[in-house]
Amino acid sequence: MAVKYRSVFLLALLILLAECASAQIKIIPRQRIDSINNVATIVNSPMRFLKGDRVKFDTIAEEQGPWQSVVEWVNDGDKTIVINEIKSSCGCLRAQSDKRTVRSGERASITLRYFPKGHPGRVSQRLFIFTSIDERKPTAVIHLSGYVKISANRQADYPKSRGGLRLRQDEVLLDGNGLYRVACYNATNRELRLSADTLFSAKGVAMRTEPEVLKPNMEGDMVIVCNEKRVNDGDKLYINGLQLPLRDRAITLRKSDKKE
């Protein structure tokens, strides 16, 4: 009988633990997701865009600098509109209004600037215009779409160099994870096969690249694995596979100040 009660108790405990665990996971309702993706504007907005609220560009190059366009609108309402704020769905899209206060029947314009650098691929961004009409809902939304062609020259994204190997960073902060990635780019005209120079690198440090072979003009990751108990702040990882002096192929390893 004792065994039976013990089994029932264990089953109840497992159910309770499962319920507690599931209570910590917050599931966002589908309606909430839809409301974020389709923000409701005020009904019968007096902001009328002369060429519509959808702005498109065909294809622009990632390295060409900011793209710009002007959207004109008219206040079709019988009250003055005060533009309080213009919010963007991405920092790559910025906007500025030529007027803050627009009286009934007046025209105004909003200048859009899109910064394509670092945002290759299809573009789908929005501007939310909040005015004195409603503090909670945007009075209007401008939709921007287009396509950004990836830059052929990726070196600007990798400011640190070790010869023809370009790196996003040349210091790695060790925070206890044991595995770290450093984005890299092969700017040479030959294949690179890289590893840690075990003779000179800090003990307990290994390195590989993904992919294993970096072809010319290829991006990848340096994957650094550390036994951090054996690494001191300021120790070096020396990269094997570069035709450089020892001092010119080092990565510095930094220890986090966070207490373990």
PDB file of C-alpha atoms in Angstrom:
ATOM      1  CA  MET A   1       0.000   0.000   0.000  1.00  0.00           C
ATOM      2  CA  ALA A   2       2.885   2.366   0.859  1.00  0.00           C
ATOM      3  CA  VAL A   3       4.361   1.777  -2.582  1.00  0.00           C
ATOM      4  CA  LYS A   4       1.024   2.689  -4.201  1.00  0.00           C
ATOM      5  CA  TYR A   5       0.741   5.985  -2.288  1.00  0.00           C
ATOM      6  CA  ARG A   6       4.342   6.778  -3.060  1.00  0.00           C
ATOM      7  CA  SER A   7       3.697   6.297  -6.795  1.00  0.00           C
ATOM      8  CA  VAL A   8       0.645   8.566  -6.653  1.00  0.00           C
ATOM      9  CA  PHE A   9       2.657  11.223  -4.798  1.00  0.00           C
ATOM     10  CA  LEU A  10       5.480  11.114  -7.363  1.00  0.00           C
ATOM     11  CA  LEU A  11       3.000  11.389 -10.244  1.00  0.00           C
ATOM     12  CA  ALA A  12       1.343  14.415  -8.640  1.00  0.00           C
ATOM     13  CA  LEU A  13       4.733  16.032  -8.069  1.00  0.00           C
ATOM     14  CA  LEU A  14       5.729  15.557 -11.717  1.00  0.00           C
ATOM     15  CA  ILE A  15       2.460  17.113 -12.884  1.00  0.00           C
ATOM     16  CA  LEU A  16       2.974  20.086 -10.545  1.00  0.00           C
ATOM     17  CA  LEU A  17       6.542  20.630 -11.794  1.00  0.00           C
ATOM     18  CA  ALA A  18       5.386  20.469 -15.404  1.00  0.00           C
ATOM     19  CA  GLU A  19       2.698  23.058 -14.726  1.00  0.00           C
ATOM     20  CA  CYS A  20       5.211  25.363 -13.018  1.00  0.00           C
ATOM     21  CA  ALA A  21       7.626  25.052 -15.912  1.00  0.00           C
ATOM     22  CA  SER A  22       4.960  25.777 -18.492  1.00  0.00           C
ATOM     23  CA  ALA A  23       3.801  28.781 -16.489  1.00  0.00           C
ATOM     24  CA  GLN A  24       7.188  30.411 -17.057  1.00  0.00           C
ATOM     25  CA  ILE A  25       6.800  30.241 -20.848  1.00  0.00           C
ATOM     26  CA  LYS A  26       4.730  33.119 -22.152  1.00  0.00           C
ATOM     27  CA  ILE A  27       3.089  32.386 -25.488  1.00  0.00           C
ATOM     28  CA  ILE A  28       2.215  35.496 -27.487  1.00  0.00           C
ATOM     29  CA  PRO A  29      -1.310  35.123 -28.891  1.00  0.00           C
ATOM     30  CA  ARG A  30      -1.646  35.107 -32.654  1.00  0.00           C
ATOM     31  CA  GLN A  31      -3.869  38.189 -32.433  1.00  0.00           C
ATOM     32  CA  ARG A  32      -1.095  40.084 -30.647  1.00  0.00           C
ATOM     33  CA  ILE A  33       1.424  39.154 -33.328  1.00  0.00           C
ATOM     34  CA  ASP A  34      -1.002  40.277 -36.039  1.00  0.00           C
ATOM     35  CA  SER A  35      -1.607  43.570 -34.228  1.00  0.00           C
ATOM     36  CA  ILE A  36       2.147  44.232 -34.194  1.00  0.00           C
ATOM     37  CA  ASN A  37       2.513  43.399 -37.873  1.00  0.00           C
ATOM     38  CA  ASN A  38      -0.608  45.358 -38.831  1.00  0.00           C
ATOM     39  CA  VAL A  39      -0.717  48.411 -36.601  1.00  0.00           C
ATOM     40  CA  ALA A  40      -4.157  49.990 -36.643  1.00  0.00           C
ATOM     41  CA  THR A  41      -4.289  53.641 -37.625  1.00  0.00           C
ATOM     42  CA  ILE A  42      -7.089  56.008 -36.732  1.00  0.00           C
ATOM     43  CA  VAL A  43     -10.302  55.692 -38.733  1.00  0.00           C
ATOM     44  CA  ASN A  44     -10.800  58.172 -41.602  1.00  0.00           C
ATOM     45  CA  SER A  45      -7.361  59.739 -41.235  1.00  0.00           C
ATOM     46  CA  PRO A  46      -7.244  63.356 -42.488  1.00  0.00           C
ATOM     47  CA  MET A  47      -3.658  62.826 -43.708  1.00  0.00           C
ATOM     48  CA  ARG A  48      -4.020  62.215 -47.450  1.00  0.00           C
ATOM     49  CA  PHE A  49      -0.849  61.290 -49.304  1.00  0.00           C
ATOM     50  CA  LEU A  50      -0.894  62.747 -52.798  1.00  0.00           C
ATOM     51  CA  LYS A  51       0.769  59.663 -54.338  1.00  0.00           C
ATOM     52  CA  GLY A  52      -0.354  57.080 -51.792  1.00  0.00           C
ATOM     53  CA  ASP A  53       1.248  55.777 -48.611  1.00  0.00           C
ATOM     54  CA  ARG A  54       3.357  53.117 -50.335  1.00  0.00           C
ATOM     55  CA  VAL A  55       6.826  54.115 -51.495  1.00  0.00           C
ATOM     56  CA  LYS A  56       8.979  51.804 -53.594  1.00  0.00           C
ATOM     57  CA  PHE A  57      12.468  51.781 -54.994  1.00  0.00           C
ATOM     58  CA  ASP A  58      13.619  49.116 -57.455  1.00  0.00           C
ATOM     59  CA  THR A  59      17.194  48.037 -56.699  1.00  0.00           C
ATOM     60  CA  ILE A  60      19.854  50.085 -54.964  1.00  0.00           C
ATOM     61  CA  ALA A  61      23.426  49.125 -54.129  1.00  0.00           C
ATOM     62  CA  GLU A  62      24.415  48.562 -50.531  1.00  0.00           C
ATOM     63  CA  GLU A  63      27.464  50.822 -50.877  1.00  0.00           C
ATOM     64  CA  GLN A  64      25.821  53.711 -52.731  1.00  0.00           C
ATOM     65  CA  GLY A  65      24.889  55.684 -49.608  1.00  0.00           C
ATOM     66  CA  PRO A  66      21.459  56.731 -48.325  1.00  0.00           C
ATOM     67  CA  TRP A  67      18.499  56.669 -50.698  1.00  0.00           C
ATOM     68  CA  GLN A  68      16.099  59.590 -50.381  1.00  0.00           C
ATOM     69  CA  SER A  69      12.542  60.388 -51.375  1.00  0.00           C
ATOM     70  CA  VAL A  70       9.947  63.048 -50.502  1.00  0.00           C
ATOM     71  CA  VAL A  71       6.345  62.131 -49.686  1.00  0.00           C
ATOM     72  CA  GLU A  72       3.776  64.922 -49.935  1.00  0.00           C
ATOM     73  CA  TRP A  73       0.467  64.994 -48.096  1.00  0.00           C
ATOM     74  CA  VAL A  74      -2.438  67.331 -47.442  1.00  0.00           C
ATOM     75  CA  ASN A  75      -4.549  67.918 -44.328  1.00  0.00           C
ATOM     76  CA  ASP A  76      -8.053  67.033 -45.505  1.00  0.00           C
ATOM     77  CA  GLY A  77      -9.567  67.495 -42.046  1.00  0.00           C
ATOM     78  CA  ASP A  78     -11.146  70.545 -40.481  1.00  0.00           C
ATOM     79  CA  LYS A  79      -8.654  70.714 -37.589  1.00  0.00           C
ATOM     80  CA  THR A  80      -4.982  71.584 -37.390  1.00  0.00           C
ATOM     81  CA  ILE A  81      -2.665  68.566 -37.253  1.00  0.00           C
ATOM     82  CA  VAL A  82       0.416  68.701 -35.049  1.00  0.00           C
ATOM     83  CA  ILE A  83       3.026  66.044 -35.791  1.00  0.00           C
ATOM     84  CA  ASN A  84       4.278  64.784 -32.443  1.00  0.00           C
ATOM     85  CA  GLU A  85       6.564  61.943 -33.489  1.00  0.00           C
ATOM     86  CA  ILE A  86       7.601  59.811 -36.438  1.00  0.00           C
ATOM     87  CA  LYS A  87       8.708  56.306 -35.497  1.00  0.00           C
ATOM     88  CA  SER A  88      10.463  53.838 -37.761  1.00  0.00           C
ATOM     89  CA  SER A  89      10.397  50.041 -37.815  1.00  0.00           C
ATOM     90  CA  CYS A  90      14.190  50.080 -38.317  1.00  0.00           C
ATOM     91  CA  GLY A  91      17.073  52.436 -37.607  1.00  0.00           C
ATOM     92  CA  CYS A  92      17.979  52.125 -41.291  1.00  0.00           C
ATOM     93  CA  LEU A  93      14.907  54.224 -42.173  1.00  0.00           C
ATOM     94  CA  ARG A  94      14.727  57.829 -40.997  1.00  0.00           C
ATOM     95  CA  ALA A  95      12.311  60.640 -41.714  1.00  0.00           C
ATOM     96  CA  GLN A  96      11.869  64.336 -41.170  1.00  0.00           C
ATOM     97  CA  SER A  97       8.802  66.516 -41.680  1.00  0.00           C
ATOM     98  CA  ASP A  98       9.135  69.988 -43.187  1.00  0.00           C
ATOM     99  CA  LYS A  99       6.386  71.236 -40.857  1.00  0.00           C
ATOM    100  CA  ARG A 100       5.256  70.341 -37.372  1.00  0.00           C
ATOM    101  CA  THR A 101       1.911  72.177 -37.523  1.00  0.00           C
ATOM    102  CA  VAL A 102      -0.257  71.724 -40.605  1.00  0.00           C
ATOM    103  CA  ARG A 103      -3.536  73.640 -40.810  1.00  0.00           C
ATOM    104  CA  SER A 104      -6.679  72.424 -42.533  1.00  0.00           C
ATOM    105  CA  GLY A 105      -6.175  72.375 -46.316  1.00  0.00           C
ATOM    106  CA  GLU A 106      -2.408  72.886 -46.082  1.00  0.00           C
ATOM    107  CA  ARG A 107       0.214  70.696 -47.704  1.00  0.00           C
ATOM    108  CA  ALA A 108       3.321  69.324 -46.071  1.00  0.00           C
ATOM    109  CA  SER A 109       6.073  66.860 -46.925  1.00  0.00           C
ATOM    110  CA  ILE A 110       8.054  64.132 -45.214  1.00  0.00           C
ATOM    111  CA  THR A 111      11.576  63.331 -46.382  1.00  0.00           C
ATOM    112  CA  LEU A 112      12.492  59.640 -46.201  1.00  0.00           C
ATOM    113  CA  ARG A 113      16.100  58.486 -45.997  1.00  0.00           C
ATOM    114  CA  TYR A 114      16.982  54.802 -46.186  1.00  0.00           C
ATOM    115  CA  PHE A 115      20.506  53.646 -45.291  1.00  0.00           C
ATOM    116  CA  PRO A 116      21.165  50.390 -47.168  1.00  0.00           C
ATOM    117  CA  LYS A 117      24.613  49.623 -45.749  1.00  0.00           C
ATOM    118  CA  GLY A 118      24.419  46.369 -43.811  1.00  0.00           C
ATOM    119  CA  HIS A 119      20.857  45.618 -44.971  1.00  0.00           C
ATOM    120  CA  PRO A 120      21.128  43.597 -48.194  1.00  0.00           C
ATOM    121  CA  GLY A 121      18.076  41.816 -49.576  1.00  0.00           C
ATOM    122  CA  ARG A 122      14.408  42.692 -49.728  1.00  0.00           C
ATOM    123  CA  VAL A 123      13.286  45.791 -47.872  1.00  0.00           C
ATOM    124  CA  SER A 124       9.939  46.093 -46.076  1.00  0.00           C
ATOM    125  CA  GLN A 125       9.914  48.923 -43.552  1.00  0.00           C
ATOM    126  CA  ARG A 126       7.333  51.324 -42.141  1.00  0.00           C
ATOM    127  CA  LEU A 127       7.067  54.809 -40.695  1.00  0.00           C
ATOM    128  CA  PHE A 128       4.444  55.469 -38.043  1.00  0.00           C
ATOM    129  CA  ILE A 129       3.265  59.078 -37.862  1.00  0.00           C
ATOM    130  CA  PHE A 130       1.807  60.110 -34.506  1.00  0.00           C
ATOM    131  CA  THR A 131      -0.072  63.393 -34.293  1.00  0.00           C
ATOM    132  CA  SER A 132      -2.300  65.453 -32.034  1.00  0.00           C
ATOM    133  CA  ILE A 133      -5.345  63.540 -33.329  1.00  0.00           C
ATOM    134  CA  ASP A 134      -4.624  60.454 -31.227  1.00  0.00           C
ATOM    135  CA  GLU A 135      -1.823  59.838 -28.743  1.00  0.00           C
ATOM    136  CA  ARG A 136      -1.963  56.047 -28.947  1.00  0.00           C
ATOM    137  CA  LYS A 137      -2.651  55.198 -32.573  1.00  0.00           C
ATOM    138  CA  PRO A 138      -0.611  56.466 -35.517  1.00  0.00           C
ATOM    139  CA  THR A 139      -2.506  58.866 -37.748  1.00  0.00           C
ATOM    140  CA  ALA A 140      -0.860  57.303 -40.806  1.00  0.00           C
ATOM    141  CA  VAL A 141       1.700  54.684 -41.819  1.00  0.00           C
ATOM    142  CA  ILE A 142       4.086  54.956 -44.751  1.00  0.00           C
ATOM    143  CA  HIS A 143       5.251  51.649 -46.239  1.00  0.00           C
ATOM    144  CA  LEU A 144       8.675  51.419 -47.881  1.00  0.00           C
ATOM    145  CA  SER A 145       9.753  48.492 -50.045  1.00  0.00           C
ATOM    146  CA  GLY A 146      12.544  47.677 -52.459  1.00  0.00           C
ATOM    147  CA  TYR A 147      15.670  45.585 -52.861  1.00  0.00           C
ATOM    148  CA  VAL A 148      19.258  46.220 -51.754  1.00  0.00           C
ATOM    149  CA  LYS A 149      21.987  44.564 -53.779  1.00  0.00           C
ATOM    150  CA  ILE A 150      24.781  43.176 -51.616  1.00  0.00           C
ATOM    151  CA  SER A 151      28.085  45.009 -51.863  1.00  0.00           C
ATOM    152  CA  ALA A 152      30.816  43.264 -53.820  1.00  0.00           C
ATOM    153  CA  ASN A 153      33.411  44.705 -51.453  1.00  0.00           C
ATOM    154  CA  ARG A 154      32.851  43.426 -47.911  1.00  0.00           C
ATOM    155  CA  GLN A 155      36.098  44.754 -46.446  1.00  0.00           C
ATOM    156  CA  ALA A 156      34.490  47.820 -44.904  1.00  0.00           C
ATOM    157  CA  ASP A 157      32.475  45.511 -42.621  1.00  0.00           C
ATOM    158  CA  TYR A 158      35.715  44.050 -41.217  1.00  0.00           C
ATOM    159  CA  PRO A 159      37.816  46.928 -39.802  1.00  0.00           C
ATOM    160  CA  LYS A 160      40.578  44.772 -38.302  1.00  0.00           C
ATOM    161  CA  SER A 161      43.139  43.130 -40.556  1.00  0.00           C
ATOM    162  CA  ARG A 162      45.703  40.398 -40.230  1.00  0.00           C
ATOM    163  CA  GLY A 163      47.271  40.687 -43.648  1.00  0.00           C
ATOM    164  CA  GLY A 164      44.646  39.663 -46.187  1.00  0.00           C
ATOM    165  CA  LEU A 165      42.418  38.247 -43.457  1.00  0.00           C
ATOM    166  CA  ARG A 166      39.867  40.827 -42.341  1.00  0.00           C
ATOM    167  CA  LEU A 167      38.197  40.549 -38.929  1.00  0.00           C
ATOM    168  CA  ARG A 168      35.141  42.110 -37.332  1.00  0.00           C
ATOM    169  CA  GLN A 169      37.175  42.391 -34.094  1.00  0.00           C
ATOM    170  CA  ASP A 170      40.646  41.476 -32.879  1.00  0.00           C
ATOM    171  CA  GLU A 171      39.817  41.065 -29.181  1.00  0.00           C
ATOM    172  CA  VAL A 172      37.580  38.376 -27.688  1.00  0.00           C
ATOM    173  CA  LEU A 173      35.891  38.853 -24.325  1.00  0.00           C
ATOM    174  CA  LEU A 174      35.784  35.554 -22.465  1.00  0.00           C
ATOM    175  CA  ASP A 175      32.637  35.374 -20.361  1.00  0.00           C
ATOM    176  CA  GLY A 176      32.567  31.720 -19.419  1.00  0.00           C
ATOM    177  CA  ASN A 177      30.853  30.252 -22.466  1.00  0.00           C
ATOM    178  CA  GLY A 178      33.980  28.544 -23.741  1.00  0.00           C
ATOM    179  CA  LEU A 179      33.086  29.013 -27.416  1.00  0.00           C
ATOM    180  CA  TYR A 180      33.308  32.269 -29.372  1.00  0.00           C
ATOM    181  CA  ARG A 181      32.874  33.384 -32.960  1.00  0.00           C
ATOM    182  CA  VAL A 182      34.695  36.152 -34.777  1.00  0.00           C
ATOM    183  CA  ALA A 183      33.320  37.076 -38.202  1.00  0.00           C
ATOM    184  CA  CYS A 184      36.047  37.113 -40.843  1.00  0.00           C
ATOM    185  CA  TYR A 185      36.543  37.786 -44.542  1.00  0.00           C
ATOM    186  CA  ASN A 186      39.187  36.473 -46.933  1.00  0.00           C
ATOM    187  CA  ALA A 187      40.358  39.523 -48.901  1.00  0.00           C
ATOM    188  CA  THR A 188      43.208  37.625 -50.578  1.00  0.00           C
ATOM    189  CA  ASN A 189      43.264  35.892 -53.956  1.00  0.00           C
ATOM    190  CA  ARG A 190      44.081  32.506 -52.444  1.00  0.00           C
ATOM    191  CA  GLU A 191      42.342  29.968 -50.222  1.00  0.00           C
ATOM    192  CA  LEU A 192      42.960  30.241 -46.482  1.00  0.00           C
ATOM    193  CA  ARG A 193      43.145  27.259 -44.143  1.00  0.00           C
ATOM    194  CA  LEU A 194      43.464  28.641 -40.640  1.00  0.00           C
ATOM    195  CA  SER A 195      43.999  27.157 -37.187  1.00  0.00           C
ATOM    196  CA  ALA A 196      45.569  28.076 -33.857  1.00  0.00           C
ATOM    197  CA  ASP A 197      49.361  28.120 -33.714  1.00  0.00           C
ATOM    198  CA  THR A 198      49.610  25.748 -30.757  1.00  0.00           C
ATOM    199  CA  LEU A 199      53.312  26.452 -30.226  1.00  0.00           C
ATOM    200  CA  PHE A 200      52.794  30.115 -29.316  1.00  0.00           C
ATOM    201  CA  SER A 201      49.091  30.467 -28.478  1.00  0.00           C
ATOM    202  CA  ALA A 202      47.772  30.394 -24.913  1.00  0.00           C
ATOM    203  CA  LYS A 203      47.320  26.919 -23.498  1.00  0.00           C
ATOM    204  CA  GLY A 204      43.820  25.521 -23.697  1.00  0.00           C
ATOM    205  CA  VAL A 205      42.884  27.513 -26.827  1.00  0.00           C
ATOM    206  CA  ALA A 206      41.908  25.982 -30.151  1.00  0.00           C
ATOM    207  CA  MET A 207      40.534  27.534 -33.323  1.00  0.00           C
ATOM    208  CA  ARG A 208      38.932  26.508 -36.592  1.00  0.00           C
ATOM    209  CA  THR A 209      37.027  28.319 -39.316  1.00  0.00           C
ATOM    210  CA  GLU A 210      33.567  27.749 -40.701  1.00  0.00           C
ATOM    211  CA  PRO A 211      33.744  26.936 -43.521  1.00  0.00           C
ATOM    212  CA  GLU A 212      36.970  25.021 -43.081  1.00  0.00           C
ATOM    213  CA  VAL A 213      38.454  26.586 -46.232  1.00  0.00           C
ATOM    214  CA  LEU A 214      37.910  30.303 -46.831  1.00  0.00           C
ATOM    215  CA  LYS A 215      37.951  30.937 -50.554  1.00  0.00           C
ATOM    216  CA  PRO A 216      38.872  34.372 -51.964  1.00  0.00           C
ATOM    217  CA  ASN A 217      36.230  37.025 -51.157  1.00  0.00           C
ATOM    218  CA  MET A 218      34.417  34.615 -48.855  1.00  0.00           C
ATOM    219  CA  GLU A 219      32.948  35.462 -45.459  1.00  0.00           C
ATOM    220  CA  GLY A 220      33.045  33.045 -42.557  1.00  0.00           C
ATOM    221  CA  ASP A 221      33.577  32.631 -38.832  1.00  0.00           C
ATOM    222  CA  MET A 222      36.628  31.965 -36.723  1.00  0.00           C
ATOM    223  CA  VAL A 223      35.391  29.568 -34.053  1.00  0.00           C
ATOM    224  CA  ILE A 224      37.506  29.844 -30.901  1.00  0.00           C
ATOM    225  CA  VAL A 225      37.261  27.192 -28.176  1.00  0.00           C
ATOM    226  CA  CYS A 226      38.781  27.970 -24.756  1.00  0.00           C
ATOM    227  CA  ASN A 227      39.500  26.161 -21.540  1.00  0.00           C
ATOM    228  CA  GLU A 228      39.109  29.446 -19.710  1.00  0.00           C
ATOM    229  CA  LYS A 229      40.633  28.206 -16.446  1.00  0.00           C
ATOM    230  CA  ARG A 230      43.940  28.024 -18.295  1.00  0.00           C
ATOM    231  CA  VAL A 231      43.678  31.461 -19.942  1.00  0.00           C
ATOM    232  CA  ASN A 232      44.786  34.748 -18.383  1.00  0.00           C
ATOM    233  CA  ASP A 233      43.616  38.231 -19.303  1.00  0.00           C
ATOM    234  CA  GLY A 234      45.652  39.490 -22.254  1.00  0.00           C
ATOM    235  CA  ASP A 235      46.761  36.061 -23.499  1.00  0.00           C
ATOM    236  CA  LYS A 236      47.088  35.668 -27.249  1.00  0.00           C
ATOM    237  CA  LEU A 237      45.729  33.362 -29.883  1.00  0.00           C
ATOM    238  CA  TYR A 238      48.118  33.239 -32.838  1.00  0.00           C
ATOM    239  CA  ILE A 239      46.588  32.356 -36.190  1.00  0.00           C
ATOM    240  CA  ASN A 240      48.334  29.662 -38.177  1.00  0.00           C
ATOM    241  CA  GLY A 241      48.018  29.814 -41.987  1.00  0.00           C
ATOM    242  CA  LEU A 242      48.862  33.478 -42.563  1.00  0.00           C
ATOM    243  CA  GLN A 243      52.123  34.527 -44.184  1.00  0.00           C
ATOM    244  CA  LEU A 244      52.851  37.096 -41.498  1.00  0.00           C
ATOM    245  CA  PRO A 245      55.296  37.610 -38.629  1.00  0.00           C
ATOM    246  CA  LEU A 246      54.126  36.192 -35.319  1.00  0.00           C
ATOM    247  CA  ARG A 247      53.140  39.567 -33.792  1.00  0.00           C
ATOM    248  CA  ASP A 248      50.938  40.405 -36.790  1.00  0.00           C
ATOM    249  CA  ARG A 249      48.725  37.324 -36.533  1.00  0.00           C
ATOM    250  CA  ALA A 250      47.566  37.620 -32.916  1.00  0.00           C
ATOM    251  CA  ILE A 251      44.096  37.877 -31.379  1.00  0.00           C
ATOM    252  CA  THR A 252      43.890  39.132 -27.778  1.00  0.00           C
ATOM    253  CA  LEU A 253      41.836  37.229 -25.231  1.00  0.00           C
ATOM    254  CA  ARG A 254      40.207  39.310 -22.489  1.00  0.00           C
ATOM    255  CA  LYS A 255      38.723  37.977 -19.266  1.00  0.00           C
ATOM    256  CA  SER A 256      35.316  39.239 -18.229  1.00  0.00           C
ATOM    257  CA  ASP A 257      34.999  41.206 -14.980  1.00  0.00           C
ATOM    258  CA  LYS A 258      31.855  39.220 -14.170  1.00  0.00           C
ATOM    259  CA  LYS A 259      32.239  37.059 -11.083  1.00  0.00           C
ATOM    260  CA  GLU A 260      31.911  33.360 -11.705  1.00  0.00           C
TER     261      GLU A 260
END
